[in-house]
XYZ file of C-alpha atoms in Angstrom:
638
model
C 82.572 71.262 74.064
C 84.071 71.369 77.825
C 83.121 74.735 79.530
C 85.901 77.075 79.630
C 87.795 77.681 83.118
C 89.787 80.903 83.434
C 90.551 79.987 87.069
C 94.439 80.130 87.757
C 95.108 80.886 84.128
C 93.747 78.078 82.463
C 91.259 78.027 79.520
C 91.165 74.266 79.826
C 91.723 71.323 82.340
C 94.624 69.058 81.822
C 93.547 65.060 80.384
C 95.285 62.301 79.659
C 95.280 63.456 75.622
C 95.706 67.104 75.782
C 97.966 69.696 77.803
C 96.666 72.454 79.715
C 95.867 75.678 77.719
C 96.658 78.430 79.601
C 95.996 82.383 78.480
C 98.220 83.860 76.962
C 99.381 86.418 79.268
C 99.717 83.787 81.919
C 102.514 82.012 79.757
C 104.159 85.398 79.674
C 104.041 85.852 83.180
C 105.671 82.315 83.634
C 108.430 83.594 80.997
C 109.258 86.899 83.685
C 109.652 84.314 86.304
C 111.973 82.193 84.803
C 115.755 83.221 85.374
C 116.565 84.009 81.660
C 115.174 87.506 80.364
C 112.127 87.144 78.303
C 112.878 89.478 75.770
C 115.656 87.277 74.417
C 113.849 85.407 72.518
C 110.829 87.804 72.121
C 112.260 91.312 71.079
C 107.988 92.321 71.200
C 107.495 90.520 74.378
C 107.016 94.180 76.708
C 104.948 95.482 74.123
C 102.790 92.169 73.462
C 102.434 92.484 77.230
C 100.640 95.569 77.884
C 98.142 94.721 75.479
C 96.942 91.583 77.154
C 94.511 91.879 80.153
C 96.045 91.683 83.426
C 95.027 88.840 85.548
C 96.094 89.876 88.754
C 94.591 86.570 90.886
C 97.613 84.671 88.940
C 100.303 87.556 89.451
C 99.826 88.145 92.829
C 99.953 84.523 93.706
C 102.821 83.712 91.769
C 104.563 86.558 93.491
C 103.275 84.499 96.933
C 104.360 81.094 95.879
C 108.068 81.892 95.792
C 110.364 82.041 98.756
C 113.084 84.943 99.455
C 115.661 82.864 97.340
C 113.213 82.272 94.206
C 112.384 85.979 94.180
C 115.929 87.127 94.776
C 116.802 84.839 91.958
C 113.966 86.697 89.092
C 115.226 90.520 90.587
C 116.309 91.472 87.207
C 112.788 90.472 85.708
C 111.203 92.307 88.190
C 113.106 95.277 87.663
C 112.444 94.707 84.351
C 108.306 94.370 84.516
C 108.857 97.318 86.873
C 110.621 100.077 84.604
C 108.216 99.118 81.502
C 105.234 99.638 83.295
C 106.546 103.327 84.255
C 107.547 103.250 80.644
C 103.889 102.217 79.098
C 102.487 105.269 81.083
C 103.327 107.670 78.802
C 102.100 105.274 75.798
C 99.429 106.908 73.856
C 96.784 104.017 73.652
C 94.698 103.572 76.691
C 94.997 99.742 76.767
C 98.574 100.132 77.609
C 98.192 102.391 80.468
C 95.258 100.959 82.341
C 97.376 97.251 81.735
C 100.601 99.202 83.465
C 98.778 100.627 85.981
C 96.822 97.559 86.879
C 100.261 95.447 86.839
C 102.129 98.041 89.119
C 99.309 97.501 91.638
C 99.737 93.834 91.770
C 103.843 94.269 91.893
C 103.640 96.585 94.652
C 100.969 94.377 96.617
C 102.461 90.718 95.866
C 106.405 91.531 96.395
C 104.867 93.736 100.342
C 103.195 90.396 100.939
C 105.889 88.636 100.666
C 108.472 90.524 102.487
C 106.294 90.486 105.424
C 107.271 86.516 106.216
C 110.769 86.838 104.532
C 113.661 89.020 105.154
C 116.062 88.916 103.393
C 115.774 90.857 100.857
C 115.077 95.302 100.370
C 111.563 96.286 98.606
C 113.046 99.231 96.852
C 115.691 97.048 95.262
C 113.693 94.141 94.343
C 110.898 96.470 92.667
C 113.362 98.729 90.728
C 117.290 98.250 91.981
C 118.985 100.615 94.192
C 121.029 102.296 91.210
C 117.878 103.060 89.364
C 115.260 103.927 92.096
C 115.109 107.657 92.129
C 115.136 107.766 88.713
C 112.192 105.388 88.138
C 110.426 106.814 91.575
C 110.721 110.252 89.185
C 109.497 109.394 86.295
C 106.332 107.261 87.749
C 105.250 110.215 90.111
C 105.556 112.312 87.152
C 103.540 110.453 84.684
C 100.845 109.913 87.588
C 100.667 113.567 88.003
C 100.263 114.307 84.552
C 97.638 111.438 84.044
C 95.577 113.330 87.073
C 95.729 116.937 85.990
C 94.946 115.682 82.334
C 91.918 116.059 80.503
C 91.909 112.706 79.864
C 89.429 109.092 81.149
C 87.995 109.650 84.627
C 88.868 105.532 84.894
C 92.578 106.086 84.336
C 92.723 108.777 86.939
C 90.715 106.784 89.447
C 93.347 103.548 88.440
C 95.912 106.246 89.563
C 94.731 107.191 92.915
C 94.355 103.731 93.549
C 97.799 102.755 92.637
C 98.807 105.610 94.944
C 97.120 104.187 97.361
C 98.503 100.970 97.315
C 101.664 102.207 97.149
C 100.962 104.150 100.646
C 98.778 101.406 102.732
C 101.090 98.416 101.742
C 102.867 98.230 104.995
C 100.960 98.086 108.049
C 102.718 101.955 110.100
C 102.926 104.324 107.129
C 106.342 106.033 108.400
C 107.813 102.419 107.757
C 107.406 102.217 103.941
C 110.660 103.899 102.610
C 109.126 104.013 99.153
C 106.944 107.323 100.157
C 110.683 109.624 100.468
C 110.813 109.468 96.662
C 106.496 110.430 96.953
C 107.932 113.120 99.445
C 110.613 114.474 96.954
C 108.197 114.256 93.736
C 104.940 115.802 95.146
C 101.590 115.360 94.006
C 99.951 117.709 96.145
C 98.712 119.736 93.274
C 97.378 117.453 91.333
C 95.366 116.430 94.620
C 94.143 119.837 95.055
C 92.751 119.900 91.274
C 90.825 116.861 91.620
C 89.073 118.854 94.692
C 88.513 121.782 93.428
C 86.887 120.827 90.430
C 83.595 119.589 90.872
C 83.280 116.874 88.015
C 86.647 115.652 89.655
C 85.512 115.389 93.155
C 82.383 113.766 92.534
C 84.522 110.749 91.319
C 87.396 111.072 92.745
C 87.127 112.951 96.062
C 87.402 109.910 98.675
C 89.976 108.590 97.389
C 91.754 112.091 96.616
C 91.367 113.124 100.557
C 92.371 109.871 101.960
C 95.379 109.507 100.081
C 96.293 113.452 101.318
C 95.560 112.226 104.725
C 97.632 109.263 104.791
C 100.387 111.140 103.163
C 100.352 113.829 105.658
C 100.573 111.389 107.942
C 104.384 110.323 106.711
C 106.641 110.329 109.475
C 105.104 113.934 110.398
C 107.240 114.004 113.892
C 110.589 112.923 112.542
C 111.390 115.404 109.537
C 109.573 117.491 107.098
C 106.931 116.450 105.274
C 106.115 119.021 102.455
C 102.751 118.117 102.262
C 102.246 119.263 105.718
C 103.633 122.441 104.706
C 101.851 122.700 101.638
C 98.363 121.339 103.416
C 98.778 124.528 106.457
C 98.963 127.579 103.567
C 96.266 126.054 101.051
C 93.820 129.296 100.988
C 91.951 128.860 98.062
C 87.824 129.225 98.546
C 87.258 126.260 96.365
C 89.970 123.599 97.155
C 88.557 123.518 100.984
C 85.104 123.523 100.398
C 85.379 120.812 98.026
C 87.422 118.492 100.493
C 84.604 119.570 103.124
C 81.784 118.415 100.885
C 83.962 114.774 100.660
C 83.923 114.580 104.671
C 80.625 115.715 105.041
C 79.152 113.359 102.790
C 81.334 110.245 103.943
C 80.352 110.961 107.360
C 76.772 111.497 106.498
C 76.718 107.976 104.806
C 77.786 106.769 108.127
C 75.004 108.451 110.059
C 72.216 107.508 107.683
C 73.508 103.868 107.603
C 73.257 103.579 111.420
C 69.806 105.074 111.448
C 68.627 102.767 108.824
C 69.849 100.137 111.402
C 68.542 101.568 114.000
C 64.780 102.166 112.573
C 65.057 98.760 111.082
C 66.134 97.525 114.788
C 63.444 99.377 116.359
C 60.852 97.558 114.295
C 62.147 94.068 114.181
C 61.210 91.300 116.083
C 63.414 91.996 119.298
C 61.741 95.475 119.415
C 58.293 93.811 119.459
C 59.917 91.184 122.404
C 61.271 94.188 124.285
C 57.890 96.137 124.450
C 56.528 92.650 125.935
C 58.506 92.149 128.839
C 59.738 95.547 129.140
C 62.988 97.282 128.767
C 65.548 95.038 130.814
C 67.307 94.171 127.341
C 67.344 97.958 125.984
C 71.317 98.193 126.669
C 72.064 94.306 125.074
C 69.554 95.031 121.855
C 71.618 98.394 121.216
C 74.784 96.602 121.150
C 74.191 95.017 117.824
C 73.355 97.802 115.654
C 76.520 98.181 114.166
C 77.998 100.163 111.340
C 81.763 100.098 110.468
C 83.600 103.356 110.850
C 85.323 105.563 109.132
C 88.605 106.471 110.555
C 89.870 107.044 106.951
C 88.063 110.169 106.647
C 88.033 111.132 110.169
C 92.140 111.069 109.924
C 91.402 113.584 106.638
C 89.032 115.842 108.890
C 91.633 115.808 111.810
C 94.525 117.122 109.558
C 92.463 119.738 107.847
C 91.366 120.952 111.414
C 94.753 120.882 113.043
C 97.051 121.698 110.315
C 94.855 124.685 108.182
C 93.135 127.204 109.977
C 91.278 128.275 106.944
C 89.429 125.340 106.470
C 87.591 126.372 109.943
C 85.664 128.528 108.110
C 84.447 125.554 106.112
C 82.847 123.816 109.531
C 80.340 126.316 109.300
C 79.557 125.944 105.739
C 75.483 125.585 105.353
C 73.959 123.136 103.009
C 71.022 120.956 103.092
C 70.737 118.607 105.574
C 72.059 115.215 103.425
C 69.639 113.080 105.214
C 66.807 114.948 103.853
C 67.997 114.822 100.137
C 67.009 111.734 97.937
C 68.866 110.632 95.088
C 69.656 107.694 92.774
C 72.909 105.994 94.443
C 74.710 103.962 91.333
C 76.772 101.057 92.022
C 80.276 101.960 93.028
C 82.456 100.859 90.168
C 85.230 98.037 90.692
C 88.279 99.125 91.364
C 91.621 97.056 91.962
C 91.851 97.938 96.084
C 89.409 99.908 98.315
C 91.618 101.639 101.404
C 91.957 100.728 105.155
C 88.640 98.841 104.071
C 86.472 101.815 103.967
C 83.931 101.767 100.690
C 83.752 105.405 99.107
C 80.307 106.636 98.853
C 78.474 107.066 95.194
C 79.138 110.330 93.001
C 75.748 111.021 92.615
C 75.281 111.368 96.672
C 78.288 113.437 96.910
C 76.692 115.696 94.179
C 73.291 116.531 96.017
C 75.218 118.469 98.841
C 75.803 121.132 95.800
C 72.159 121.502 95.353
C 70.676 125.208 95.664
C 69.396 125.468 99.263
C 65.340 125.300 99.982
C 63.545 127.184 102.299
C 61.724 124.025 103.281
C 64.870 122.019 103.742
C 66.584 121.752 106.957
C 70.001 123.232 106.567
C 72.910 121.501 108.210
C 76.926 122.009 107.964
C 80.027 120.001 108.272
C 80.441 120.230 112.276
C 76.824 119.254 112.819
C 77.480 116.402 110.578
C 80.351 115.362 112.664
C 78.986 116.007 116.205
C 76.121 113.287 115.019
C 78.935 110.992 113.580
C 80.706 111.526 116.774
C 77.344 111.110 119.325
C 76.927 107.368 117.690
C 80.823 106.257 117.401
C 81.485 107.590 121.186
C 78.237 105.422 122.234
C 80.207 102.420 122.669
C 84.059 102.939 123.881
C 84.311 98.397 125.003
C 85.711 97.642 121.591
C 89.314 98.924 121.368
C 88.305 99.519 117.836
C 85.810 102.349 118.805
C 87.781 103.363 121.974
C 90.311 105.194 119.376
C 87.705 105.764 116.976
C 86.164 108.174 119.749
C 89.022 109.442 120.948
C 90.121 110.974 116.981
C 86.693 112.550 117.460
C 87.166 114.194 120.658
C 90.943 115.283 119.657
C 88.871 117.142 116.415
C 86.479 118.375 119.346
C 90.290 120.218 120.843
C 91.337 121.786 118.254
C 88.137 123.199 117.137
C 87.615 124.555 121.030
C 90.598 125.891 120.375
C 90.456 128.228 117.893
C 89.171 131.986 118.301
C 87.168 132.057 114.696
C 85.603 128.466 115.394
C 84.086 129.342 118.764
C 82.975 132.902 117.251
C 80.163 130.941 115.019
C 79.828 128.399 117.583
C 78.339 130.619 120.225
C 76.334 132.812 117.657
C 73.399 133.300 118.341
C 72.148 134.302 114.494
C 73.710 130.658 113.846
C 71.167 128.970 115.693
C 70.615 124.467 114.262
C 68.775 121.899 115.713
C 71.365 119.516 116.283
C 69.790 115.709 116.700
C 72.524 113.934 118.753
C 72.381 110.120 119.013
C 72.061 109.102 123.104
C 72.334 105.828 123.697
C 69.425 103.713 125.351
C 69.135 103.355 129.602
C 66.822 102.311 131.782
C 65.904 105.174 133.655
C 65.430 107.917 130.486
C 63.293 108.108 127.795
C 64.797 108.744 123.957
C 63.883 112.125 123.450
C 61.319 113.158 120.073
C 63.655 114.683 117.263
C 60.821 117.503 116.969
C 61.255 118.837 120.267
C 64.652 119.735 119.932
C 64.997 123.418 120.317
C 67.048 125.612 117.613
C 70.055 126.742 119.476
C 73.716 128.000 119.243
C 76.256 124.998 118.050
C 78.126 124.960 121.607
C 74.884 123.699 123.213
C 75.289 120.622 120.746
C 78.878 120.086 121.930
C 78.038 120.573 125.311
C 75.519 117.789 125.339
C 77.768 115.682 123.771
C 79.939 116.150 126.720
C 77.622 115.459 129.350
C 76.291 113.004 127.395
C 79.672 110.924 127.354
C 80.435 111.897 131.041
C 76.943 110.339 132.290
C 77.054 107.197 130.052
C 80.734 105.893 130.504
C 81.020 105.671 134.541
C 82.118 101.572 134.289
C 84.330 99.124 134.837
C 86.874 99.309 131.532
C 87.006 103.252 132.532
C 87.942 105.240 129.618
C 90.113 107.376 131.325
C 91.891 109.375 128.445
C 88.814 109.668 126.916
C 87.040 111.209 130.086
C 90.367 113.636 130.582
C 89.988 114.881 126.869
C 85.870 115.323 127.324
C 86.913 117.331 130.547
C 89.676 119.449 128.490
C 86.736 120.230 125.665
C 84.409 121.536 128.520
C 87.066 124.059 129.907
C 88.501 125.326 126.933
C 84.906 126.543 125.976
C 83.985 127.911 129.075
C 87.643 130.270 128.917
C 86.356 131.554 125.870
C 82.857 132.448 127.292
C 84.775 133.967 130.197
C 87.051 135.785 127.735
C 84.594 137.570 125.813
C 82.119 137.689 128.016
C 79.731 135.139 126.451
C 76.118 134.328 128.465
C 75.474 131.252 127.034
C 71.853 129.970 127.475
C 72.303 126.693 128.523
C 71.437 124.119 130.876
C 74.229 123.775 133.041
C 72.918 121.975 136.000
C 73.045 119.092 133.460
C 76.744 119.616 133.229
C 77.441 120.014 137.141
C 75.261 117.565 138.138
C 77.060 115.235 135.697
C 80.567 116.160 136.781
C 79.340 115.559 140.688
C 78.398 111.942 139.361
C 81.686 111.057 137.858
C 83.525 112.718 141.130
C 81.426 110.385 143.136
C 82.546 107.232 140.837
C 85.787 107.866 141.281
C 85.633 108.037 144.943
C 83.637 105.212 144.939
C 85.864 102.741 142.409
C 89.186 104.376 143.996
C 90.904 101.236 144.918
C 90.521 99.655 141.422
C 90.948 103.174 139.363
C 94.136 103.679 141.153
C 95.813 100.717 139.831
C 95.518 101.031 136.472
C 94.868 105.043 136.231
C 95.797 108.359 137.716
C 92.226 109.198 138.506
C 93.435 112.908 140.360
C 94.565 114.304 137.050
C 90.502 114.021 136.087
C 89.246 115.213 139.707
C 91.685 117.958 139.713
C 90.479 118.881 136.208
C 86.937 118.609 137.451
C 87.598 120.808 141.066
C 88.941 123.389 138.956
C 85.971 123.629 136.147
C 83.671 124.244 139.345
C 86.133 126.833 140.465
C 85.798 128.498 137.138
C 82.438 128.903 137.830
C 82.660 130.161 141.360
C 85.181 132.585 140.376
C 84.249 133.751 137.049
C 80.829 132.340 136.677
C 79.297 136.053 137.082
C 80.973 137.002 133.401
C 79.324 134.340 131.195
C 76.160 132.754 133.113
C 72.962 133.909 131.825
C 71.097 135.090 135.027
C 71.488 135.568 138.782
C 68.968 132.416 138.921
C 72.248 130.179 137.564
C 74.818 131.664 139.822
C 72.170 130.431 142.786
C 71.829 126.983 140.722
C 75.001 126.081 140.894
C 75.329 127.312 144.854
C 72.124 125.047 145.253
C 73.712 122.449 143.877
C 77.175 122.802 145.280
C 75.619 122.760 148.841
C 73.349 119.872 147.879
C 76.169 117.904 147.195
C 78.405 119.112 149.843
C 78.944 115.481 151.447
C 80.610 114.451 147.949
C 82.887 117.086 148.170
C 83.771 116.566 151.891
C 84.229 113.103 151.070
C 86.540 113.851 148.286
C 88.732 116.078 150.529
C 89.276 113.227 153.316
C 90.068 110.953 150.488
C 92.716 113.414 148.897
C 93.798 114.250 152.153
C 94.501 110.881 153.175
C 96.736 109.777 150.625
C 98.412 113.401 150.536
C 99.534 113.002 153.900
C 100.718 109.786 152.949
C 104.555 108.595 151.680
C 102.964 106.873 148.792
C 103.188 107.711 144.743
C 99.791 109.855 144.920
C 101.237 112.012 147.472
C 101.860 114.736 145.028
C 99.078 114.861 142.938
C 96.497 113.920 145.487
C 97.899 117.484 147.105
C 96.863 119.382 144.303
C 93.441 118.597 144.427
C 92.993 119.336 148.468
C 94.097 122.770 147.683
C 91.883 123.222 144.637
C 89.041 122.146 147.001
C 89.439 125.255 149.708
C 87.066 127.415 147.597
C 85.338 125.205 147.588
C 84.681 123.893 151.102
C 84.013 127.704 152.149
C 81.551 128.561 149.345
C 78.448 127.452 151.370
C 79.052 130.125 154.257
C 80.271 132.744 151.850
C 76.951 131.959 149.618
C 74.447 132.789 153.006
C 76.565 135.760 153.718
C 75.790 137.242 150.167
C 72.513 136.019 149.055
C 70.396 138.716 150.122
C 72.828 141.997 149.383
C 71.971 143.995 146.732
C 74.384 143.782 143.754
C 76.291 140.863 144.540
C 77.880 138.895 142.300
C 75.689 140.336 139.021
C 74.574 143.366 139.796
C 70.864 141.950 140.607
C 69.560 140.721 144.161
C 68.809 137.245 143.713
C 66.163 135.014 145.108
C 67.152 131.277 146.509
C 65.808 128.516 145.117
C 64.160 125.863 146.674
C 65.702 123.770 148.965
C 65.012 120.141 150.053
C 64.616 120.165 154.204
C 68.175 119.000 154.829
C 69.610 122.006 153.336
C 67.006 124.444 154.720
C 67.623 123.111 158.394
C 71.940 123.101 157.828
C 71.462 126.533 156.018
C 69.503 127.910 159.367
C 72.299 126.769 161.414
C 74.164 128.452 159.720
C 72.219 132.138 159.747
C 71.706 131.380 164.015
C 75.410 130.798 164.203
C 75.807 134.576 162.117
C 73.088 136.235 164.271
C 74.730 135.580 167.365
C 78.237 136.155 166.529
């Protein structure tokens, strides 16, 4: 006997002696798209239907083989397929409503596809007809929201989600697909929330449950109401948020382990072995092609919970053991009929280990340490446009957390102290640094370094400039809270001034090509004015009278940057040209500066200046000692 082919809907190839046997719900398929209704001659034929398997390979491209005048031509069947599948949902027998479900997918999919190269015809009126959408839209929301609240098979809820999420990511901008008003008008928010605050729920459903929220949210949110905006800001229950944090954390934590995986693996290959031979030269080309693809699905979700609930800040700070550190069986994912925005949900059983009872012996971690890791790998490498807006979601999360009074309470705690293992990405002239040397320290240190980290590493040709502006904004916004409540934050900064002298001194030095594709004195202003911050205000949240004289030491060290910078402002200030304007604003945000040398020798040695201490210099290179003599001659004699 021939071996049987399923492929395209036959059981059988064609010969010369026999016809083609095709399955049975393949022939019925060919019956829908014929003119004629198939229930003419079939009064069972809807029924018969749902009990056959779907084959969606055949539906979909039978859907794809027509043109705009075929399909326009089979409307009424479509309609037709279309208000019995809604119809089978509320069938009792399970067979029927997986079938439904499974065929509404492949409706909603095939008749997109084809619109997107024809025309000529509406979506909402080929799937259902204008005169009977809202009543159709109605009924399916409502039998999906019943299907996910229900007690019922943890497969049909995950087939709903999925349909739902077809239904959503089927065009390519969101606020295009008119479909989602009737979604709007019969919510599902609820439901949603169930499946994430119940812990049997979210282990199977979560990912898909908080992307589809996020997209949703997403529905033309500048151009009228979206209720589940509305409904997303006042959600206040304890359980509901830390379930949806546990789904972030643990997608994001998938990422991170993947790329280390990739990077140890890396590391110990062959071109690690080649590299140690003939030295480093490579380091920056061998990093390149560790890759791991991203997760903007869930870092959309995270965004909207930040921005749009300001009780879910509370969940940032959430401790749990560190994910990393926790082994468990991963099972297969199961099959479903579409993955979104081609992200792959992690396993149940990894999302279930975060709930574990917390060890002594086990490194704890929380949801913001998870994503300042995430964020220290994706922001490594800004050349593909890809990652470019990949990093910049990250540092627009980094904003609004800044922010936001309760968030930077726990960030500069000092009883909240983590050791925060940032990803830094591989140059010549610095070592990696040992993961056990990290020191245990308030969470704004970790953001901090993240900052420098992407201010040192990014000075290049294809500059990021939004990017830079945003890293800039983070910085500030931190330090006005430290001024505000008078916060003495143990920290390095020289890293952070010496940093922002560096990227002052790029721009100067790439002005002629910055300038004509970015205004570059929107950053250096931003930049002048973070070192004013310090001048002015530096004695309310520096740690000792040793850091005030730091950052004079290194002010005057690098006083020929900042001399240069004023002749170049002042140049084009005094100029007719379009950077007249904001080129001004920067020479007069450099005065304080430009006098804070003289002011600095004037003070250094009076008791109870600036912090209430005297202060000792620190020790200058030659150059400065011999222009900082001048200076005390010039004084003496006067």
């Amino acid at each position: 006997m021939a071996q049987v082919e399923k492929r395209g809907g036959l059981l059988r190839k064609s010969s010369a002696s026999k016809k083609p046997l095709k399955e049975k719900v393949v022939l019925m398929y060919d019956e829908i798209f014929m003119t004629e209704d198939p229930s003419k001659c079939s009064p069972r034929f809807w029924e018969e239907l749902f009990l056959m398997k779907v084959n969606l390979e055949y539906l979909e491209g039978k859907l794809e083989s027509l043109d705009g005048e075929e399909l326009m031509k089979i409307k009424d069947n479509i309609n037709c397929l279309f208000q019995h599948c809604i119809q089978a949902l509320g069938e009792e027998h399970p067979i029927r409503v997986v079938n439904a479900l499974q065929t509404l997918c492949a409706l909603i999919r095939g008749v997109h596809q084809k619109n997107k190269s024809t025309s000529g015809f509406d979506i909402i009126n080929m799937l259902m007809g204008f005169d009977k959408a809202e009543l159709c839209m109605k009924n399916l929301m409502e039998s999906l929201d019943s299907l996910l609240c229900a007690e019922g098979s943890e497969s049909l809820k995950s087939l709903c989600l999925k349909l739902l999420l077809c239904l959503v990511t089927v065009t390519d901008n969101i606020s295009q697909n008119t479909i989602l008003e009737y979604v709007m008008i019969n919510s599902i928010f609820e439901a949603i929330l169930q499946i994430l605050s119940h812990p049997p729920s979210r282990r199977e459903h979560g990912y898909d449950a908080v992307v589809l929220l996020a997209l949703l949210v997403n529905y033309r949110k500048y151009e009228s109401v979206n209720p589940y905006i509305v409904k997303l800001s006042i959600v206040d229950d304890e359980a509901t948020l830390n379930g949806m944090g546990l789904v972030i954390t643990q997608a994001l934590s998938e990422y991170n382990r993947q790329y280390k995986d990739k990077e140890e693996e890396h590391q110990s290959g062959f071109f690690s072995a080649l590299t140690n031979m003939v030295g480093s030269m490579f380091i920056a080309d061998a990093h390149e092609k560790i890759s791991v693809q991203t997760n903007e699905a869930i870092l959309l979700a995270l965004y909207e919970a930040v921005h749009l609930n300001r009780n879910f800040i509370t969940v940032l700070a959430q401790s749990h053991p560190e994910m990393g550190l926790v082994t468990t069986p991963v099972s297969p994912t199961p099959t479903t009929p579409a993955t979104p925005l081609g992200t792959t949900p992690p396993s149940s059983d990894v999302i279930s280990s975060v709930e574990l009872s917390l060890d002594a012996d086990v490194q704890t971690s929380n949801l913001l340490i998870t994503f300042l890791k995430y964020s220290s790998i994706v922001m490594q490498d800004t050349k593909d446009e890809h990652r470019l807006h990949s990093g910049k979601l990250c540092l627009i999360i980094l904003t609004c957390i800044a922010e936001d009074q309760y968030a930077n309470a726990f960030l500069h705690d000092d009883n909240m102290n983590f050791r925060v293992n940032l990803h830094r990405m591989p140059m010549r002239h610095r070592k990696k640094a040992a993961d056990k040397n990290l020191p245990c320290r308030p969470l704004v240190c970790a953001v901090l370094d993240l900052m420098v980290e992407f201010i040192v590493t990014h000075m290049m040709k294809e500059f990021p400039m939004d990017l830079y502006v945003r890293c800039v904004q983070v910085v500030h916004k931190l330090l006005c809270y430290q001024k505000k409540c008078r916060v003495r934050l143990h920290y390095t900064w020289r890293e952070l001034w010496s940093a922002l002298i560096n990227l002052l001194k790029f721009l100067m030095s790439n002005e002629t090509v910055l300038l004509a594709k970015h205004n570059i004195f929107t950053l250096t202003l931003m930049i002048v004015n973070l070192f004013n911050m310090f001048i002015t205000y530096g004695d309310t949240f520096l740690p000792t009278p040793s850091s005030y004289d730091e950052l004079y030491y290194e002010i005057i060290r690098m006083h020929q940057s900042f001399d240069n910078l004023y002749c170049m402002v002042l140049r084009l200030s005094t100029n007719a040209g379009q950077w007249k304007e904001a080129a001004s604003k920067v020479t007069h945000a450099l005065v304080n500066i430009r006098a804070f040398g003289l002011k600095y020798l004037c003070t250094m040695n009076v008791p109870g200046a600036h912090i209430g201490q005297k202060r000792t210099l620190v020790p200058l290179d030659l150059e400065l000692q011999v222009t900082m003599s001048c200076h005390v001659n010039a004084r003496s004699k006067t």
